[in-house]
Structures are given as C-alpha cells and as structure tokens.
Coordinates of C-alpha atoms in Angstrom, one line a residue:
X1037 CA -8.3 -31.6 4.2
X1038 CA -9.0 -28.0 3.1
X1039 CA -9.0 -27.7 -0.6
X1040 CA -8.1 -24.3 -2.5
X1041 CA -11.6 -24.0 -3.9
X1042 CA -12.7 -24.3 -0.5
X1043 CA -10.7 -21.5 0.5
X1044 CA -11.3 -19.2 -2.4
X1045 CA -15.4 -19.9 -1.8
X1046 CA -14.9 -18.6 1.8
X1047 CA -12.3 -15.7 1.0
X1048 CA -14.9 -14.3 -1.3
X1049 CA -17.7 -14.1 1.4
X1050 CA -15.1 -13.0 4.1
X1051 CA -14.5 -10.1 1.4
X1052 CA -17.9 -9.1 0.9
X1053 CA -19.5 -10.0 4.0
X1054 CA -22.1 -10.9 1.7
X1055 CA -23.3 -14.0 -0.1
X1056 CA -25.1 -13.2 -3.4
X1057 CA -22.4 -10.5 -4.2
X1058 CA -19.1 -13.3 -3.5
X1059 CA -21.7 -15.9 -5.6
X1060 CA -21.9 -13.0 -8.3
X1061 CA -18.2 -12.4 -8.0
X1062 CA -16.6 -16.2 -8.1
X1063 CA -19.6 -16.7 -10.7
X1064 CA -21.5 -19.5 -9.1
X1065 CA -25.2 -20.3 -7.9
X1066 CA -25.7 -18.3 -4.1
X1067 CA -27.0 -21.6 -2.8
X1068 CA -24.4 -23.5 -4.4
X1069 CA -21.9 -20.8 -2.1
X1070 CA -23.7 -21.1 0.5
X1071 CA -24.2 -25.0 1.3
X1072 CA -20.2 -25.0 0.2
X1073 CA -19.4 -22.5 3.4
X1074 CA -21.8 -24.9 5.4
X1075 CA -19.4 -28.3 4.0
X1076 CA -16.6 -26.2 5.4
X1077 CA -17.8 -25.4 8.8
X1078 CA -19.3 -29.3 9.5
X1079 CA -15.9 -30.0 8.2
X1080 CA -14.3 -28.2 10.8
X1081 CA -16.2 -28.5 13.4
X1082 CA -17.2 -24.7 14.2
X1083 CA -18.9 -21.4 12.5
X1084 CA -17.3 -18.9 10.3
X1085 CA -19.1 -16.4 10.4
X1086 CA -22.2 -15.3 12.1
X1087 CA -25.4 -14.7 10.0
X1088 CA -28.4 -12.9 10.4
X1089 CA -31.2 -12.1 8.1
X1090 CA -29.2 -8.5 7.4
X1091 CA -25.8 -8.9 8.4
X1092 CA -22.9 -11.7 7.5
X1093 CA -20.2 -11.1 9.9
X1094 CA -16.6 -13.2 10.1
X1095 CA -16.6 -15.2 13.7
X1096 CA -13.2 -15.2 15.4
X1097 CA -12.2 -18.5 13.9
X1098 CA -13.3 -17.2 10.2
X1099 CA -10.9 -13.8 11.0
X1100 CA -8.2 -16.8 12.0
X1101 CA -8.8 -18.3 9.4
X1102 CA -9.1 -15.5 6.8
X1103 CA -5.4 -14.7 7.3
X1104 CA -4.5 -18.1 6.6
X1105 CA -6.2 -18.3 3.4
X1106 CA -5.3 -14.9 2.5
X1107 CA -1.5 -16.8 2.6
X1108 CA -2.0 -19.8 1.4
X1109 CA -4.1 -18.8 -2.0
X1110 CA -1.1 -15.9 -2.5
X1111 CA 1.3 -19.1 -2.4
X1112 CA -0.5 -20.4 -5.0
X1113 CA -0.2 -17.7 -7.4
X1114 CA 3.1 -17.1 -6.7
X1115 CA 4.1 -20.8 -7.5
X1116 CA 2.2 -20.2 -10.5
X1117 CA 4.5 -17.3 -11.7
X1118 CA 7.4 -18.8 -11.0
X1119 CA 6.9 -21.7 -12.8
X1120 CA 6.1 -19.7 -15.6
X1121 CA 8.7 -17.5 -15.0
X1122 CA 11.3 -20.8 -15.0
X1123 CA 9.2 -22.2 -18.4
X1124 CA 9.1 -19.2 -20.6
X1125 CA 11.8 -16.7 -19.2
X1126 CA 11.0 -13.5 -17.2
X1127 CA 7.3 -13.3 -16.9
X1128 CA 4.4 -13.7 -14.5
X1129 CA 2.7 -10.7 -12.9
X1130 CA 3.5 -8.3 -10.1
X1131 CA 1.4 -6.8 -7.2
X1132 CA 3.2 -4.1 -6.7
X1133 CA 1.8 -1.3 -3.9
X1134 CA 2.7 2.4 -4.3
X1135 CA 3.5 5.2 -2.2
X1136 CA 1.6 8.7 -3.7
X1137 CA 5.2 10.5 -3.2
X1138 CA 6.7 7.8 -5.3
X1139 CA 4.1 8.1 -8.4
X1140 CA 6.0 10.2 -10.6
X1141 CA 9.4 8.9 -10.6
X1142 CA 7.8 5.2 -10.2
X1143 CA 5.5 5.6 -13.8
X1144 CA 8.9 6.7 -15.4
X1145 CA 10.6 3.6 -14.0
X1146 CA 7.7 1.3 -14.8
X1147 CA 8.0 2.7 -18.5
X1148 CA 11.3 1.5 -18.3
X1149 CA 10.8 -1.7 -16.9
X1150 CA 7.9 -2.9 -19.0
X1151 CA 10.2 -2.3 -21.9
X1152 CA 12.5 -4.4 -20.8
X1153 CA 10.1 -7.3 -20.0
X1154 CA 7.4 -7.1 -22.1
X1155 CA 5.8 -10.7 -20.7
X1156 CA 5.8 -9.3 -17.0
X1157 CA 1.8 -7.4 -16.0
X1158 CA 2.4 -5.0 -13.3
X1159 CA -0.4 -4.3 -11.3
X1160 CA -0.4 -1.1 -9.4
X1161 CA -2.0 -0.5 -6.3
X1162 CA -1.7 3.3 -4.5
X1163 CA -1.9 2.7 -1.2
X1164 CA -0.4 4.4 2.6
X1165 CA 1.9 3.0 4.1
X1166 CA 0.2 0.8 6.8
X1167 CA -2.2 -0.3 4.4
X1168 CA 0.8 -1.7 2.1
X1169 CA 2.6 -3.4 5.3
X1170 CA -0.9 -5.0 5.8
X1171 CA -1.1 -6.3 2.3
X1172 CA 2.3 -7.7 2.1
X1173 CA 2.0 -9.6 5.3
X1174 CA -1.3 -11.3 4.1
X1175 CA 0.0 -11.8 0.4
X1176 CA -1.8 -9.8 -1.0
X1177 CA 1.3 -7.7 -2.6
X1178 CA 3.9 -8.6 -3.6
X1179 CA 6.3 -5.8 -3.1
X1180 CA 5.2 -2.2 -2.5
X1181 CA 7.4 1.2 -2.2
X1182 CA 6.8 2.3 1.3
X1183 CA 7.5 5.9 2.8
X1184 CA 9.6 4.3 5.3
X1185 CA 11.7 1.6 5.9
X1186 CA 9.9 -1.5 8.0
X1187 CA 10.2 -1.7 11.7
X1188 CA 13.7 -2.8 12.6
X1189 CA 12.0 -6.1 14.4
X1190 CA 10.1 -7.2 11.4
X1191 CA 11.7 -10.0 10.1
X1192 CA 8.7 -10.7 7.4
X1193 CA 10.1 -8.3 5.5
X1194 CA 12.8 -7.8 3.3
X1195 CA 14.0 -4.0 2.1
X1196 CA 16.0 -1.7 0.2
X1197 CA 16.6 1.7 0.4
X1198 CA 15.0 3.9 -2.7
X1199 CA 16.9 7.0 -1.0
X1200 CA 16.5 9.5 1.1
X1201 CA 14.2 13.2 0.2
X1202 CA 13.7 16.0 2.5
X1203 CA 10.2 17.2 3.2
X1204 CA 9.4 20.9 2.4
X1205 CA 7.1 23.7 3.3
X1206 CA 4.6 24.0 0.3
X1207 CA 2.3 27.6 0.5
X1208 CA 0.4 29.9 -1.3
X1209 CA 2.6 32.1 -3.6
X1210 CA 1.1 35.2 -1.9
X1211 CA 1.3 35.0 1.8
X1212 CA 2.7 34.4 5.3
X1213 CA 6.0 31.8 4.2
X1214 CA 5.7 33.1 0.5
X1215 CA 9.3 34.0 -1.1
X1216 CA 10.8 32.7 2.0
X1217 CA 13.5 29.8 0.7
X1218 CA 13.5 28.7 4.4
X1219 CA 11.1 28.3 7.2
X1220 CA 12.4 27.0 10.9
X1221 CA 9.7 24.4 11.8
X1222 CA 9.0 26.2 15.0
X1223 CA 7.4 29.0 13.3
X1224 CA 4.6 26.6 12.2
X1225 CA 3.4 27.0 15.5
X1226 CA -0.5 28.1 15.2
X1227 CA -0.3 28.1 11.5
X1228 CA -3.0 25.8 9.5
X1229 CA -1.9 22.8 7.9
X1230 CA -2.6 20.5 5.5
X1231 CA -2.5 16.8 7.1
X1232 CA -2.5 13.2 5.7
X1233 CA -4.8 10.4 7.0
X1234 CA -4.2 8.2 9.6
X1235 CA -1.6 5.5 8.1
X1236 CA 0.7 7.7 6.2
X1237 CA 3.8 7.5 7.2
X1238 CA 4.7 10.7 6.0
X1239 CA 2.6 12.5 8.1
X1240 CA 3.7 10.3 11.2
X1241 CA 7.1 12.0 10.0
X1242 CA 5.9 15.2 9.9
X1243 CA 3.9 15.0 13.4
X1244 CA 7.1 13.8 15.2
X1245 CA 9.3 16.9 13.7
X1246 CA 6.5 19.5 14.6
X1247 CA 6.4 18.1 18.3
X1248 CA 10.2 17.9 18.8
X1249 CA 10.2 22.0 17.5
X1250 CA 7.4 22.3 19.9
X1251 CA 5.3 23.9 17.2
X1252 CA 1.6 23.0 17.7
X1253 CA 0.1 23.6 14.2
X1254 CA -3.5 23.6 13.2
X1255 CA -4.8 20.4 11.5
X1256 CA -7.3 22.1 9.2
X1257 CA -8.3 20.2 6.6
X1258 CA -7.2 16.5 6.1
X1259 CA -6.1 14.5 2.7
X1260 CA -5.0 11.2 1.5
X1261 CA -3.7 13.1 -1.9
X1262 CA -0.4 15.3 -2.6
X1263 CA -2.6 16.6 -5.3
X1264 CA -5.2 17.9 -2.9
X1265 CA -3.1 19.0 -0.5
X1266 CA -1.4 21.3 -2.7
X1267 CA -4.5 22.6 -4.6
X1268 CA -5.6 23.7 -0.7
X1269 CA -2.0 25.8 -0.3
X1270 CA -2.2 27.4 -3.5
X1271 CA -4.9 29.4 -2.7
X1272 CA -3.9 30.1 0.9
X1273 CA -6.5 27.9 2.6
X1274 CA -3.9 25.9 4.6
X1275 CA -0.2 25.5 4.4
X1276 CA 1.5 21.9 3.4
X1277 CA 4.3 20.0 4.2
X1278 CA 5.1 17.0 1.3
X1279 CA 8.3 15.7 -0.5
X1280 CA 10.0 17.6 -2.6
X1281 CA 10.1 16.0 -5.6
X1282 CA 6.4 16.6 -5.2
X1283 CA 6.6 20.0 -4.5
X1284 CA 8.3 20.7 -7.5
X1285 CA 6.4 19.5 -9.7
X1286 CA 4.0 20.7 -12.4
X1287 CA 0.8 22.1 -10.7
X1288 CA -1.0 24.8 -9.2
X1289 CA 1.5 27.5 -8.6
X1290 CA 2.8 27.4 -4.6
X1291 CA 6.0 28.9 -2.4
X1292 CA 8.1 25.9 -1.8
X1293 CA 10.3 26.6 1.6
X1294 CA 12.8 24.0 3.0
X1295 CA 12.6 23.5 6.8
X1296 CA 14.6 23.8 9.6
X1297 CA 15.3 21.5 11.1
X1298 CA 14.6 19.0 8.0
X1299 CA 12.0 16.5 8.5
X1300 CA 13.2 13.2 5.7
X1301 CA 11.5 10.6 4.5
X1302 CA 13.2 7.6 3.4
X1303 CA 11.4 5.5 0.7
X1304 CA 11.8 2.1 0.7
X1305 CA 11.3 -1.5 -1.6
X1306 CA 9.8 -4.0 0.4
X1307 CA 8.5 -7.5 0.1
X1308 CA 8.0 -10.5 2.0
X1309 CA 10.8 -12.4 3.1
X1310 CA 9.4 -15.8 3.3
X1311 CA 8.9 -16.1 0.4
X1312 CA 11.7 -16.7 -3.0
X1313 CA 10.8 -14.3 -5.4
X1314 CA 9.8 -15.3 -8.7
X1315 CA 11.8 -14.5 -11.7
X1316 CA 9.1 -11.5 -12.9
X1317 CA 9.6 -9.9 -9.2
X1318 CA 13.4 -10.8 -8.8
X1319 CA 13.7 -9.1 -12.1
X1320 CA 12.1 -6.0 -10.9
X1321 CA 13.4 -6.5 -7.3
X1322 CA 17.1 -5.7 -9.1
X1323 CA 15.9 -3.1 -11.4
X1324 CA 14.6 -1.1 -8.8
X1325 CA 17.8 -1.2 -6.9
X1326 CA 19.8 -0.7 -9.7
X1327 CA 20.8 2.5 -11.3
X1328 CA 18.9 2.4 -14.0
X1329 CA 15.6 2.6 -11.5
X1330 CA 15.6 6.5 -11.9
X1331 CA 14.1 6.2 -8.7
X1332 CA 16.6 7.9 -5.9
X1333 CA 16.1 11.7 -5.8

C-alpha cells in the first residue's frame, strides 16, 4: 500500500521536475529521494517519470498519479483542520484563491474576518480564474473568489454569488472617450486595448461583448494586472476595459465610461463540493455570504 510519505516524496519531484531541489525542499539526502521514488515504482510495477542526465520528466502514469496525490495529501490536511477545528473551536488554516478584481474589497473583508477568528491563517493566493478552478479541483485551494460563476455541469463545485459589477471603459483623461460618461461598445472598433492573459475570465467576458457589437478592437499590449492596465490608459497608450470598483479607485488619473451595451461580471465563492468544510472554512464560507462580507458592490 501507498503511504503518505511516499506520496509527498514523489509530489515534490513531480513539482520540481528535479531531484536535488525536491531533496532540498522536503529536507532529506538526494539519494535518500531518489532510491525512495525507485521503492515506489518497483512497488508499482511501472516508471514515473522519465530521466535523463538533464531532464526529469513525469511519465503518463506519474501525471495519473500526480492528480491523485495532489487529492489525497489535501484530504489529509483538511482532516487535520477539522479536527482541530472540532478540538479547539474555529481554527485551522485557509487556502483561499483570489480574483485581482476582488483585492480591495476582499483585504477589507479579510480584516474583518481575522478579527473575528483570530486562530484561523488565511493564506492568499492571486490567481485567474482557470488557474483557481485548476487548484480547487486538485486540492490545492480550498475556496477561491472566481470572476465567474463555475460551469453549469460542474458538479465538483460548490458556489455563491459575491454579486454582480458592470465592466467599464477606463482611458486616458485627455483623449478619444475622455469626458464621455458613456461609450457604445461598437465604437471600440479599431481602437487599442488593453487585454488580460489567457485564463481570465474577465477578458473572456469582454472578448464575447466586443464580438457580439461586432467591434474588432486592437489587442495592443497584454496584462495579467488591473494595476498595469490602467497605468497603460492613463497615459493614452491603450484604452481598458476592467470592473468598476477597480476603476474607481485610487490611482493614476483615467476617464471612466460605462458601456453600452454592458458587459458584467459576476464574482463568485467557490469550493469543492466533495468535500465537508472544516469549521475554519465553514466559518468563512458564511461570512462571505453574509452581509457583513462587505463584499457585493
């Protein structure tokens, strides 16, 4: 039978893809790792990964097996937490992924939160969208804000709504949309844009309402930041399109347009279904939802 330490030994190498740096990170001897990962293959019967004298690279089987242990040693944790949580009250500790439109409200609900349960340790993790519906699935999150809700046949998840936020036009305060309070989509036809990496879901938003105005606008430079974004639009390198809580906020100065038709975005909580929630994320699970989250625009 598999132990745990077997499968933490080979999720470190499947990590790194390298030996002496997953010996340096689980603190062992490299040879020790090493004849450990060979155990484990004679044990079952068939290689892991395929090594060369410059490259370590995961078989099929190991990728198979990755997402298994990836599962199982998240399990483990979690039954940890729990039984903490059920031994000392609400405590434990919280993967939580976070969508970069969500950052500002989310630090002033986390301020909250942490307050309120002192014993919990909320680690953040910034992340798009697909990357966060990746992580949850393999356990490595716990719950994550995501820009939308999950597909409607994905049953691994569990949701709530955080509320719904239009998307606006953000541009430089002297120029082409400046002063304008609102700008029909279909005039972003040609125009240069500011565009988010492959993943966001945001941007898959915004692609979908440029297409249906039949406005082909220029992808000119391409960020995985709000931040950036706007810093390009203030000085009238590139117009954006970003939340607008975002928008709004304090930095360089920008002309903020709404859009017509109005692309939304609909933040959601999400987190595996499978799973009961320990007491440290069922506590947080019910704060977010509740109205004391300061969370919904």
């Amino acid at each position: 039978m598999i132990s745990s330490r077997q499968l933490e030994y080979f999720q470190a190498v499947a990590r790194e893809l390298h030996f002496t740096r997953a010996a340096e990170a689980l603190r062992i001897a490299q040879p020790a790792l090493s004849q450990q990962i060979r155990k484990l293959e004679r044990q079952l019967g068939l290689a892991l990964f395929d090594r060369d004298n410059h490259r370590v690279a995961l078989t099929s089987a190991g990728a198979a097996l990755l997402e298994h242990a990836d599962r199982i040693l998240a399990d483990l944790v979690s039954v940890e937490d729990e039984m903490l949580g059920w031994a000392a009250g609400v405590r434990g500790r919280i993967r939580l992924g976070a969508a970069r439109g969500l950052m500002g409200r989310l630090a002033e609900a986390l301020a909250v939160f942490c307050r309120m349960y002192p014993a919990v340790e909320v680690e953040l993790r910034e992340l798009n969208t697909e990357e966060m519906s990746a992580a949850l699935h393999a356990g490595r999150l716990d719950v994550a804000t995501l820009a939308t809700p999950p597909p409607p046949g994905d049953r691994r998840l569990a949701w709530r709504s955080l509320g719904d936020e239009p998307l606006v036009l953000v541009s430089a305060a002297e120029g082409a949309f400046a002063g304008r309070e609102q700008v029909r989509l279909a005039e972003l036809d040609g125009a240069d844009l500011v565009v988010y990496a492959p993943g966001s879901a945001v941007n898959e938003i915004i692609r979908t309402a440029l297409a249906e105005a039949g406005a082909g606008a220029h992808a000119r430079f391409e960020s995985r930041e709000y931040g950036t974004a706007r810093a390009l639009a203030s000085v009238g390198l590139a117009a954006a399109i970003m939340p607008r809580s975002v928008a709004v906020a304090a930095g360089p100065p920008v002309s903020v347009a709404s859009l017509d038709p109005e692309p939304v975005w609909r933040p959601t909580l999400a987190w595996p279904s499978g799973r009961r929630p320990a007491p440290a994320l069922a506590a947080f699970i019910g704060f977010m939802a509740g109205d004391n989250s300061g969370i919904s625009p």
